[in-house]
Coordinates of C-alpha atoms in Angstrom, one line a residue:
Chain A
X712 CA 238.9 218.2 160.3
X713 CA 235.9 218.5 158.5
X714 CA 235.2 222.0 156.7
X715 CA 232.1 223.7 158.9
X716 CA 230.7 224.9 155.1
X717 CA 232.0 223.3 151.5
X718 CA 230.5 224.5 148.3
X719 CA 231.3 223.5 145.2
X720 CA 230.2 224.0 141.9
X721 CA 227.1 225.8 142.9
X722 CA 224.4 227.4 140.7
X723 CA 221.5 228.4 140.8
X724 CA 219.1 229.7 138.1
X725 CA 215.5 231.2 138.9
X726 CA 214.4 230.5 135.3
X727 CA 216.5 232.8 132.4
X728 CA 217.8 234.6 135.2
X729 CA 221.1 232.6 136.3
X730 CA 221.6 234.2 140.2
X731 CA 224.6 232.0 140.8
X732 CA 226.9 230.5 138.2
X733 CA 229.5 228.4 139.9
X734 CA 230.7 229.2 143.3
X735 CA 233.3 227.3 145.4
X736 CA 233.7 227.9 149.0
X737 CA 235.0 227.0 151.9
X738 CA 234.4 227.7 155.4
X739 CA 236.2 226.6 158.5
X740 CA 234.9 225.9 161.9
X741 CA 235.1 229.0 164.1
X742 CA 235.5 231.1 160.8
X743 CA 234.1 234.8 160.0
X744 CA 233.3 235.6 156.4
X745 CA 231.3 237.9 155.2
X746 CA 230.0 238.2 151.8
X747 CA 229.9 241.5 150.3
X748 CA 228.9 242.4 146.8
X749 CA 226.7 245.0 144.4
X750 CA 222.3 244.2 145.1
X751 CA 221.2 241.8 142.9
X752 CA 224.8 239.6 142.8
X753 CA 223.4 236.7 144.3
X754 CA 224.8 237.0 147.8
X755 CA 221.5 236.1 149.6
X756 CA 221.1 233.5 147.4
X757 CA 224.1 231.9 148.4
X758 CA 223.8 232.1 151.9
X759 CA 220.0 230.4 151.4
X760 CA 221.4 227.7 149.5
X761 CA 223.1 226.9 152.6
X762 CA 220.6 225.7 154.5
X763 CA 218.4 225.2 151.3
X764 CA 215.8 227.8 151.5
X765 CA 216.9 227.7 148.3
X766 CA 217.2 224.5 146.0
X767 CA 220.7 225.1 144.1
X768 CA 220.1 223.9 140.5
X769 CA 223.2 222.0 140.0
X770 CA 226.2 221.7 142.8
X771 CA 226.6 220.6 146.1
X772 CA 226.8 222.4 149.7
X773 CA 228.1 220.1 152.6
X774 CA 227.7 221.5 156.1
X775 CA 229.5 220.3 158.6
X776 CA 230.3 216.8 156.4
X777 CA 226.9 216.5 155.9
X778 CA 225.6 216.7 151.9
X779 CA 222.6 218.9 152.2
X780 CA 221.9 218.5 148.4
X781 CA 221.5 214.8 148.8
X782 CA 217.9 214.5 148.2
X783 CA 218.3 211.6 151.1
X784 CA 219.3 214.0 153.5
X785 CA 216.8 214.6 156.6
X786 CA 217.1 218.5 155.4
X787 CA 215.2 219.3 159.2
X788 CA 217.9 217.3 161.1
X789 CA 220.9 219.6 159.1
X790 CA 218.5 223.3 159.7
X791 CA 218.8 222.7 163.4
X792 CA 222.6 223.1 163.4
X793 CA 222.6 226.0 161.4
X794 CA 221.2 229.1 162.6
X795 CA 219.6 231.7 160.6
X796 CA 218.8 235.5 160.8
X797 CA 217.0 237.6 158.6
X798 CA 217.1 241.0 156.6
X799 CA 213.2 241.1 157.9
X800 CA 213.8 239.8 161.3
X801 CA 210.7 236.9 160.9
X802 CA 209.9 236.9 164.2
X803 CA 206.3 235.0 165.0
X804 CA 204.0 238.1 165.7
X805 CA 201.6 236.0 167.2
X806 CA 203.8 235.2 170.8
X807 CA 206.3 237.1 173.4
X808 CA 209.6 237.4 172.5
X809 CA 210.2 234.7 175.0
X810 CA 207.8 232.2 173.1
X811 CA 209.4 233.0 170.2
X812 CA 212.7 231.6 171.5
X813 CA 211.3 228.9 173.1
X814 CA 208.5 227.6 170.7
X815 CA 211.9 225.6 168.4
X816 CA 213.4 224.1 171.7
X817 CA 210.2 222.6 172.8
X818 CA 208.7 221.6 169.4
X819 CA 211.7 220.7 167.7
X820 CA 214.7 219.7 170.3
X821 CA 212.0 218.3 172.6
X822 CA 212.6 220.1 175.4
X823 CA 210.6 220.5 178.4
X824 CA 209.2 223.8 178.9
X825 CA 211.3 224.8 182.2
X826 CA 214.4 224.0 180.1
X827 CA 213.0 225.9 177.1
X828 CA 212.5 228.6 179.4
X829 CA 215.6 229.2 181.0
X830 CA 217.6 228.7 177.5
X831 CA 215.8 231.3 176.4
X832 CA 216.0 233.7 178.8
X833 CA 220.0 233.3 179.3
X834 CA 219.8 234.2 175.4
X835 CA 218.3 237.0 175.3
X836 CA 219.3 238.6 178.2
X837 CA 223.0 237.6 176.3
X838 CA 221.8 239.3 173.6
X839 CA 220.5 242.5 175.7
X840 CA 217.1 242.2 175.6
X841 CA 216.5 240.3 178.7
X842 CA 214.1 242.9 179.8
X843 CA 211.9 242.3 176.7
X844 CA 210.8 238.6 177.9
X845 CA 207.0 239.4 177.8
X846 CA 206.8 241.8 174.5
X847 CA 205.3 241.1 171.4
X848 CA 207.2 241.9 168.6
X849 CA 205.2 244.6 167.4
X850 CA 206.1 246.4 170.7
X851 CA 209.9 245.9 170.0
X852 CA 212.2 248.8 168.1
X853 CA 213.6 246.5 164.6
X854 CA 216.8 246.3 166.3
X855 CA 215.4 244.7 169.3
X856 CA 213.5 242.4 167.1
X857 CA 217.0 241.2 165.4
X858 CA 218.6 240.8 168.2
X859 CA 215.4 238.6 169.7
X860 CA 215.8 236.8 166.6
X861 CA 219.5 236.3 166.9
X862 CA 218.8 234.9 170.2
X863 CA 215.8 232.4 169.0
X864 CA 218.7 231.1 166.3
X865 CA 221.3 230.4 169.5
X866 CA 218.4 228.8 171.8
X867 CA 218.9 226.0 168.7
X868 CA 222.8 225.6 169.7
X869 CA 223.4 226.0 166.3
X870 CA 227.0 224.4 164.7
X871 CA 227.0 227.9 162.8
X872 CA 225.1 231.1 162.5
X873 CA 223.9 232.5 158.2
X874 CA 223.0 235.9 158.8
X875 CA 221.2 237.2 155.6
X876 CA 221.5 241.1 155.7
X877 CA 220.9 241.4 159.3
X878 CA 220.9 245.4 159.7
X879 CA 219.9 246.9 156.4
X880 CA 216.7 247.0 157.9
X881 CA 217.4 248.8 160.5
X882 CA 217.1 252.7 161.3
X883 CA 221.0 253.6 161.5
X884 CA 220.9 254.5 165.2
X885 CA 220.0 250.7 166.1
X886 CA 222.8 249.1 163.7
X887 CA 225.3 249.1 166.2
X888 CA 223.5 247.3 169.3
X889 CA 223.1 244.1 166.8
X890 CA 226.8 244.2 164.9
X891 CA 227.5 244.4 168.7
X892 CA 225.8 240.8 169.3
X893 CA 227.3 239.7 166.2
X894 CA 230.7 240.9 167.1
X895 CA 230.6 239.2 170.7
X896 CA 229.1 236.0 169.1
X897 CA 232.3 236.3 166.8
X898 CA 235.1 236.7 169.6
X899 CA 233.3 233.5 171.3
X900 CA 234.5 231.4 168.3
X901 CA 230.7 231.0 166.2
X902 CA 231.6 229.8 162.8
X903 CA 229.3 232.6 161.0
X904 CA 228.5 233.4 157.7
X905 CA 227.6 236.9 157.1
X906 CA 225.9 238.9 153.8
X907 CA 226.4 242.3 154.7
X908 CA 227.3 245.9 153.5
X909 CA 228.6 247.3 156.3
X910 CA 232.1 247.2 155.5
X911 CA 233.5 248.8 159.0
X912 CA 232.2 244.9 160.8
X913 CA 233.1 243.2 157.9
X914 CA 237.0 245.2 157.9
X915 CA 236.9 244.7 161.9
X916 CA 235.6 241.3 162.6
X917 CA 235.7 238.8 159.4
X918 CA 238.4 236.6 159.1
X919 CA 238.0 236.3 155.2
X920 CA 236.1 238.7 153.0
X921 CA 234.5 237.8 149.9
X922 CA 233.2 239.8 147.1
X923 CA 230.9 238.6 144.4
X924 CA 229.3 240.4 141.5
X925 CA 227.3 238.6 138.6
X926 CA 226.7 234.9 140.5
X927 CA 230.7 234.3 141.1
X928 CA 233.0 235.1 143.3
X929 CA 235.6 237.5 141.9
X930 CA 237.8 238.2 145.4
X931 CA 238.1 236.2 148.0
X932 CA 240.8 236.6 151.1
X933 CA 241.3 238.6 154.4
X934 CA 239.5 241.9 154.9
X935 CA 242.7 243.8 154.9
X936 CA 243.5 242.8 151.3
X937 CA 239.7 242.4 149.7
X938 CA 238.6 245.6 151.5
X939 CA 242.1 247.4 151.9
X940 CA 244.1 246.8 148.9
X941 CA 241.6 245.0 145.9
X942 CA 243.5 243.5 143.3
X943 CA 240.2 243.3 140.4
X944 CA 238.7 246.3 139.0
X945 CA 235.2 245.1 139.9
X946 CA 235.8 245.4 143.6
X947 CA 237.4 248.3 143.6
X948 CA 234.4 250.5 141.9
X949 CA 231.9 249.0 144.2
X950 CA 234.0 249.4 147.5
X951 CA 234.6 253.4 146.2
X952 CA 230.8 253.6 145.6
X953 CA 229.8 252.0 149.2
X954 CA 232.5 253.4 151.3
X955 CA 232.4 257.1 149.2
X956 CA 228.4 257.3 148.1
X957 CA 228.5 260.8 147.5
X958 CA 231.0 260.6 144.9
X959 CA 233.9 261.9 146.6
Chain B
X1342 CA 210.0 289.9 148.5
X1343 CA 208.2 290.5 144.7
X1344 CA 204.9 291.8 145.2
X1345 CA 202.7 289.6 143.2
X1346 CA 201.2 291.6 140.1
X1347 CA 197.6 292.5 141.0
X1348 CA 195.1 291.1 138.2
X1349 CA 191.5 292.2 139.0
X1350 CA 190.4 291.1 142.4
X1351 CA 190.8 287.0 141.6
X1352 CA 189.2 286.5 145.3
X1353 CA 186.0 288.1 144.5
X1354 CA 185.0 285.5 142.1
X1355 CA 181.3 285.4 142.5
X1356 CA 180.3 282.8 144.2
X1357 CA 183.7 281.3 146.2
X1358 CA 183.8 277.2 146.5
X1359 CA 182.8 277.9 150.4
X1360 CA 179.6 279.7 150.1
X1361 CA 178.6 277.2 147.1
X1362 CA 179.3 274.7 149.6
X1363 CA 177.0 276.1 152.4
X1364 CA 174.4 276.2 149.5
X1365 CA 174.4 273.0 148.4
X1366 CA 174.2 271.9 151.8
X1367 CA 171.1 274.5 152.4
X1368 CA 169.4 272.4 149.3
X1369 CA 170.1 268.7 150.2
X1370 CA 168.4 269.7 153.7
X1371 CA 165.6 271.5 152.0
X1372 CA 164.7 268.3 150.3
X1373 CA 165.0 265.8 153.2
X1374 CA 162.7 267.9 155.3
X1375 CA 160.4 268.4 152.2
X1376 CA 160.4 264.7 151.9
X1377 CA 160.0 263.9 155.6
X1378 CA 156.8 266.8 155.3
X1379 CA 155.4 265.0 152.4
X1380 CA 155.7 261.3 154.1
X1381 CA 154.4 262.4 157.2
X1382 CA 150.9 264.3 155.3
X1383 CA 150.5 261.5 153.0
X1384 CA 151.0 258.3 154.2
X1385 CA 148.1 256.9 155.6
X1386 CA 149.2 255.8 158.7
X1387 CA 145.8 253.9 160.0
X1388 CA 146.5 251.7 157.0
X1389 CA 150.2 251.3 157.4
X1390 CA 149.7 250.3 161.1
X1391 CA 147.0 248.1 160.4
X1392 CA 149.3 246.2 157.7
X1393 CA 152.6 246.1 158.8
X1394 CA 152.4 246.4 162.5
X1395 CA 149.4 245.1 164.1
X1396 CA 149.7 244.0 167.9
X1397 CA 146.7 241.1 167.3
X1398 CA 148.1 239.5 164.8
X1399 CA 151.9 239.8 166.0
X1400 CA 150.9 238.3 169.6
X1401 CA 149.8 235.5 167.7
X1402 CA 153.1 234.6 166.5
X1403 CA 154.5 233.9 170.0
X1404 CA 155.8 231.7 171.5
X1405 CA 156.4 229.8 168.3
X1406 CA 158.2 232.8 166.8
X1407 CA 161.2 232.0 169.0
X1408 CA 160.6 228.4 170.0
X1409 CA 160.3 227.1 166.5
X1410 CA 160.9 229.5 163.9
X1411 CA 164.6 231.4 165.4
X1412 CA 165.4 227.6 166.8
X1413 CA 165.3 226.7 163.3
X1414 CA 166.6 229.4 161.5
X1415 CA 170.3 228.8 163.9
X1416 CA 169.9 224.8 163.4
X1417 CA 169.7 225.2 159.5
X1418 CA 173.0 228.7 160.3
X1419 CA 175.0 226.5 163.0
X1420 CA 174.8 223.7 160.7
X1421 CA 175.4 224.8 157.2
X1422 CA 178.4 227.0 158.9
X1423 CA 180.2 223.7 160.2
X1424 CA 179.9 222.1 157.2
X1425 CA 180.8 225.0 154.9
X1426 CA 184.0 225.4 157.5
X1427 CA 185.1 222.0 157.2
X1428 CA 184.4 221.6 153.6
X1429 CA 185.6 225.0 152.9
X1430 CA 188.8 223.9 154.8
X1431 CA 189.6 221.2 152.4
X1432 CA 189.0 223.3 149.3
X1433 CA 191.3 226.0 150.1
X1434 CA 194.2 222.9 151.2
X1435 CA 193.3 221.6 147.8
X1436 CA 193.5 225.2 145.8
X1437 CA 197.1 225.7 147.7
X1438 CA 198.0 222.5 146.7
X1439 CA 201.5 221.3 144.8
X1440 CA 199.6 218.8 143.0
X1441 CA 198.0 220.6 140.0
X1442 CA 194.7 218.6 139.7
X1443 CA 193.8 219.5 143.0
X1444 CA 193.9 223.0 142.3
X1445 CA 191.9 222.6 139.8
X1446 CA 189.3 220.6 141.0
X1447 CA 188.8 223.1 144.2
X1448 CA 189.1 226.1 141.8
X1449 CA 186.1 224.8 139.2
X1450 CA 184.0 224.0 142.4
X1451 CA 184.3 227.7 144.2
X1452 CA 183.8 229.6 140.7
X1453 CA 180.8 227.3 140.2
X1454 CA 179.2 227.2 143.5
X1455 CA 180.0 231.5 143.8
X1456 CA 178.4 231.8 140.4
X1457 CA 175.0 230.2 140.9
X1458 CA 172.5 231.8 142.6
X1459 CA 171.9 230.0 146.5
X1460 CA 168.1 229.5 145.7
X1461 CA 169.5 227.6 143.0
X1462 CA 171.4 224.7 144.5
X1463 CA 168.2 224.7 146.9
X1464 CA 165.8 224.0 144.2
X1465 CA 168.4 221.2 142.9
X1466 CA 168.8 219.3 146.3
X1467 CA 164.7 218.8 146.1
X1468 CA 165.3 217.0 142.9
X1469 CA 168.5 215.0 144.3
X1470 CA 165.7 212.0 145.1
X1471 CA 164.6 211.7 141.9
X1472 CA 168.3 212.3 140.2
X1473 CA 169.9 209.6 142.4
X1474 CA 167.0 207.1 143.1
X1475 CA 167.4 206.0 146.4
X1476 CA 169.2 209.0 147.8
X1477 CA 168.5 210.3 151.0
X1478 CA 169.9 213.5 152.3
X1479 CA 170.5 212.4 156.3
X1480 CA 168.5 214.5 158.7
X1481 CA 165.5 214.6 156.4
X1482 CA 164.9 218.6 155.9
X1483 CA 167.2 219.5 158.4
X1484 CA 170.1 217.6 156.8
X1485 CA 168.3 218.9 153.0
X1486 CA 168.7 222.9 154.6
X1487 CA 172.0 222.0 155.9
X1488 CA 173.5 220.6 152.5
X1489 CA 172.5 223.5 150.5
X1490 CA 173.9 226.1 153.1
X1491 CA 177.1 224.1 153.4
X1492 CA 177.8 223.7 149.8
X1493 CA 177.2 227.6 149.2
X1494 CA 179.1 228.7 152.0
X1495 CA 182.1 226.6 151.7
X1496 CA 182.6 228.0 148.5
X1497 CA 182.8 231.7 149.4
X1498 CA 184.5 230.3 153.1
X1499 CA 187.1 228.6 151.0
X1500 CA 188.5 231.4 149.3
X1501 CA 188.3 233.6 153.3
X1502 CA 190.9 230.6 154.0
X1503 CA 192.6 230.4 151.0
X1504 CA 193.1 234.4 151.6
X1505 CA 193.7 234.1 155.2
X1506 CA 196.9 231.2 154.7
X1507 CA 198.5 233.4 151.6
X1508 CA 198.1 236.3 154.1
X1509 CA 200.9 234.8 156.5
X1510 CA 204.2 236.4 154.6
X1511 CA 206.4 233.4 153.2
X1512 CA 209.2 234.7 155.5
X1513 CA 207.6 233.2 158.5
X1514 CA 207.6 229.8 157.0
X1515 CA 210.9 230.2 156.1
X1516 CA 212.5 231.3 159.8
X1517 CA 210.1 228.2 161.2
X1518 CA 211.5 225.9 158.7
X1519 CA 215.1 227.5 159.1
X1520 CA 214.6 226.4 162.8
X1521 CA 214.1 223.0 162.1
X1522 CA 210.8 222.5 162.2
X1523 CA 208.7 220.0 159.2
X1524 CA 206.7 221.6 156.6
X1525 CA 203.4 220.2 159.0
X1526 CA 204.8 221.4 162.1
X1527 CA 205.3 225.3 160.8
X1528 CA 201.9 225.0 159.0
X1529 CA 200.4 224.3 162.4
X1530 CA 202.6 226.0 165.0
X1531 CA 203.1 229.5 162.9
X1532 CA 200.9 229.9 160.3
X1533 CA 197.4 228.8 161.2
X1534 CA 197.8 230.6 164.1
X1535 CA 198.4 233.7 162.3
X1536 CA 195.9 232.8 159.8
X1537 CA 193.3 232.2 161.7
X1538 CA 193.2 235.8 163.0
X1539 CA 193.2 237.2 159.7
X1540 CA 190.1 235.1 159.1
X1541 CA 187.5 235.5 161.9
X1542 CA 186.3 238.8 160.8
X1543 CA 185.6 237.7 157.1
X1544 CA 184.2 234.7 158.5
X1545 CA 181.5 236.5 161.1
X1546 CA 180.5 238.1 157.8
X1547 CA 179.9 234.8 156.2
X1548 CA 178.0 233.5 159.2
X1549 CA 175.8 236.6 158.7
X1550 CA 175.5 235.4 155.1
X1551 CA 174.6 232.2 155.9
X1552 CA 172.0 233.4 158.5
X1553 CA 169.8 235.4 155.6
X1554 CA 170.8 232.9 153.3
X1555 CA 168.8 230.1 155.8
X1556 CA 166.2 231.8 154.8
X1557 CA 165.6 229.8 151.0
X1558 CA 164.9 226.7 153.1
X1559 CA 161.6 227.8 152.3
X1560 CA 161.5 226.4 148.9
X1561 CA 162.8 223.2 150.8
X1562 CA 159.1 222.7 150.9
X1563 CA 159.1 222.5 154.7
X1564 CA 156.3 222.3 157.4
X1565 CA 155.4 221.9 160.1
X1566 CA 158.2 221.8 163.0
X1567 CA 161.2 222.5 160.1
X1568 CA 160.2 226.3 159.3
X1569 CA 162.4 228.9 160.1
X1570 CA 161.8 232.7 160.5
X1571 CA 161.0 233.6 156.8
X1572 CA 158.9 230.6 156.2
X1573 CA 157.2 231.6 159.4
X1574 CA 156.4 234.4 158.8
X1575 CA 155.4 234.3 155.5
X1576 CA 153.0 231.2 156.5
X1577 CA 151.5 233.5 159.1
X1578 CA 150.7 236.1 157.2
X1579 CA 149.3 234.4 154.4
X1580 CA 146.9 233.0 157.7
X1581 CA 145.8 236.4 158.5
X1582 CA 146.2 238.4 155.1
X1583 CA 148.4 240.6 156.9
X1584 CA 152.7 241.7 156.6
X1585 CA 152.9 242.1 160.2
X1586 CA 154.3 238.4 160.5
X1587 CA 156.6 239.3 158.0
X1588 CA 158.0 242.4 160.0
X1589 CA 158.0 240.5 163.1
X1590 CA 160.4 237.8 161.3
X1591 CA 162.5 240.7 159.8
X1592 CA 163.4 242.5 163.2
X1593 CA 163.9 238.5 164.8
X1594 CA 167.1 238.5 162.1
X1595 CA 168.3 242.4 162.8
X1596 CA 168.2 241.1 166.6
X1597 CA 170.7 238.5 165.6
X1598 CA 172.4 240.3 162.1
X1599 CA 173.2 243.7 163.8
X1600 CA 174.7 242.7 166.7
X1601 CA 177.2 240.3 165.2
X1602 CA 177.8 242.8 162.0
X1603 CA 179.2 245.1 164.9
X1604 CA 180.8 242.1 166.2
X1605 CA 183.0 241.7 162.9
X1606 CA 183.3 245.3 162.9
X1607 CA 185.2 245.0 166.2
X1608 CA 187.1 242.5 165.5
X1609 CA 188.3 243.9 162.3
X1610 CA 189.5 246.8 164.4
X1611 CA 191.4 244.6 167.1
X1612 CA 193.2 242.8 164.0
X1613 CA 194.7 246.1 163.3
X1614 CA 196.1 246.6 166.5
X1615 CA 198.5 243.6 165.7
X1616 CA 199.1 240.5 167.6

């Protein structure tokens, strides 16, 4: 079976400033990981590398048996399988929230516009804003937004699901209704790849945690050993200054 | 609570900010009405009238004011606006361009083409003929009034484009592209869209521009059917050694500046409401 995300060897260096210095990875098909890790330890960088939002300076990333760092590679034909949500949402301002999850379908997949339409509205009333068809998203609360924007990435049928910081955000009262999207999505066997700090989803839901500081990966295993019991110093200090902030 | 140690009377400074406030005020209106007293004594009014604003002479200027001369002035506006858009297009594709030269190019053209004076350029295309033997603007003075209100305006409209495509935040490329779509097919689907919202009021300004600007034809050397409203009315008032042609052709452009200045004003406004 083929591995739904492969990385090896990855860097990637934004001038002097070397974000990523050799990461290998694997992800399996149906998998939950969620990459956790100090601001500023490349995380995001990682997960954009994925779908090449970002061009990785040396090393390759295969998704789904397909080499997305092959210059060859039709890099539009590999996005479409891989869905993406943002810290910033990025929803198109200038049409309804239904527009926005129909405009890909019908521009991209070639769909008709009845089909469009009836995708989208089965996503986003899946994703609990099915009453929000007609809104712009200026007139939609931010977790709203994410979760019309979770739904525009699912319209897609995407093979797997990057989510780049998807609720920090957020005001804290809205978190929940999207890690509750996510969650579902997760029980329904969506391969996802999640950067993330909250650690109660990531303890709950992933089926591997990962923890990188400095551009490398420096734990890597289920949430009940990276997040419960860490074996490297490194992960420990950063896990007592998320999960204890006031100093306790 | 401490009682705050009493230091002679700090409130009875004497004069507080408020009352030299209401004095100062009391002295800019003493001056405007002096002003307005003084204009109103002096001026001499039969004089003014029979310079600036005598019926006679301003009767004489219609119908040709409008059928000619405001004609005109929109044929040299309409037409130096869609050929500053479209040329002003290009340049800003070319300043945002991955290919260096291109940049370059488009930037040298807007900094020199901002830089010179309108009348300028104006006075050059007269001497295009005689630079280029052979050379013939199209449109005879049409196409000559055109030109020079094209090639002013698409510098300055370049740059409202330039700003207006930069204005779209890279995130919403980035989601379009992260949905599939080509580099084309978000340019056109996500960001002109957006763009071009950002850009209409900027641009209504511009058209204003252009519309005053219209009126350096005049050193086009036109006649005849070809004059516009300043030509126009300076012709006529040479005619009758009078300015009221001149004030007839300056409230002709406030009829059309004011009301699409407000226009840009409003439209400014709706931009801030989103969407």
């Amino acid at each position: 079976m083929t591995h739904a995300i492969e990385i090896k060897d990855l860097h990637k260096h934004f001038g002097a400033n070397k974000v990523l210095v050799g990461i290998d990875m694997l992800v399996e098909p149906g998998q939950v990981v969620c990459v956790i890790g100090p601001s500023g330890s490349g995380k995001s960088t990682l997960l954009r590398c994925v779908n090449l939002l970002e061009e990785p300076t040396k090393g390759h990333v295969h998704v789904e048996g397909i080499e997305v760092t092959d210059p060859d590679v039709d890099i539009d034909a590999v996005r479409r399988r891989i869905g993406m949500v943002f810290q910033q949402f990025n929803l198109f301002p200038h049409m309804t929230a239904l527009q926005n999850v129909m405009i890909a379908q019908q521009r991209v997949l070639k769909r008709s516009k009845r089909d469009a339409e009836v995708v989208a509205r089965e996503n986003l009333e899946k994703v609990g804003v099915g009453d929000k068809c007609d809104s712009f998203p200026a007139q939609l609360s931010g977790g709203q937004q994410q979760r019309v924007a979770i739904a525009r990435a699912l319209a897609m049928n995407p093979d797997l699901m990057l989510f780049d910081e998807p609720t920090s955000a957020l005001d804290p009262e809205l978190v929940g209704d999207v890690l509750a999207v996510m969650r579902k999505l997760a029980e329904e066997g969506m391969t996802m790849l999640v950067v993330t700090h909250e650690m109660g989803f990531a303890r709950e839901v992933a089926d591997r945690v990962v923890f990188m500081d400095g551009g490398v990966i420096v734990e890597d295993g289920p949430p009940s050993q990276v997040i419960g019991d860490p074996q490297h110093e490194r992960t420990r200090s950063f896990l007592a200054r998320v999960l204890h902030p006031e100093g306790g | 609570m401490a009682e705050l140690p009493r230091t002679a009377e700090p409130a009875r400074a004497r004069l507080s900010p408020r009352k030299k406030q209401r004095i100062s005020r009391g002295i800019q209106y003493a001056v405007l009405i002096a002003a307005l007293v003084g204009f109103v004594f002096y001026a001499d009014w039969p004089s003014l009238a029979q310079n600036f604003a005598k019926p006679d002479v301003a009767a004489h200027a219609l119908p040709d004011l409008f059928t000619i001369a405001l004609r005109n002035t929109i044929i040299y506006t309409v037409g130096g606006f869609v050929l500053s858009a479209v040329f002003g297009l290009l340049l800003a594709l070319m300043r945002l361009s991955t290919v260096r030269p291109y940049r370059w190019i488009s930037a040298i053209y807007i900094e020199i083409f901002r830089g010179l004076p309108a009348l300028l350029i104006f006075l050059m295309i007269t001497f295009l003929p005689l630079a280029l033997p052979g050379f013939e603007v199209p449109f005879g003075t049409y196409g000559q009034g055109i030109l020079g209100l094209g090639l002013v305006g698409a510098a300055y409209q370049a740059e409202i484009f330039r700003a207006g495509l930069q204005a779209v935040p890279r995130g919403q490329i980035e989601a379009a592209r992260s949905l599939g779509m080509s580099a084309a097919r978000s340019q056109v689907t996500v960001v002109i869209p957006q763009a071009i919202r950002i850009v209409i009021p900027p641009t209504t300004n511009q058209f204003v521009a252009l519309l005053k600007d219209s009126s350096l034809v005049l050193f086009l050397g036109v006649s005849g059917q070809y004059v516009e409203l300043a030509k126009f009315g300076n012709d006529l008032a040479s005619q009758y050694a009078n300015a009221t042609p001149i004030m007839v052709a300056g409230i002709t452009y406030l009829i059309v500046t004011i009301p699409l200045g407000y226009l840009a004003g409003r439209l400014e406004k709706l931009k801030g409401t989103g969407r």
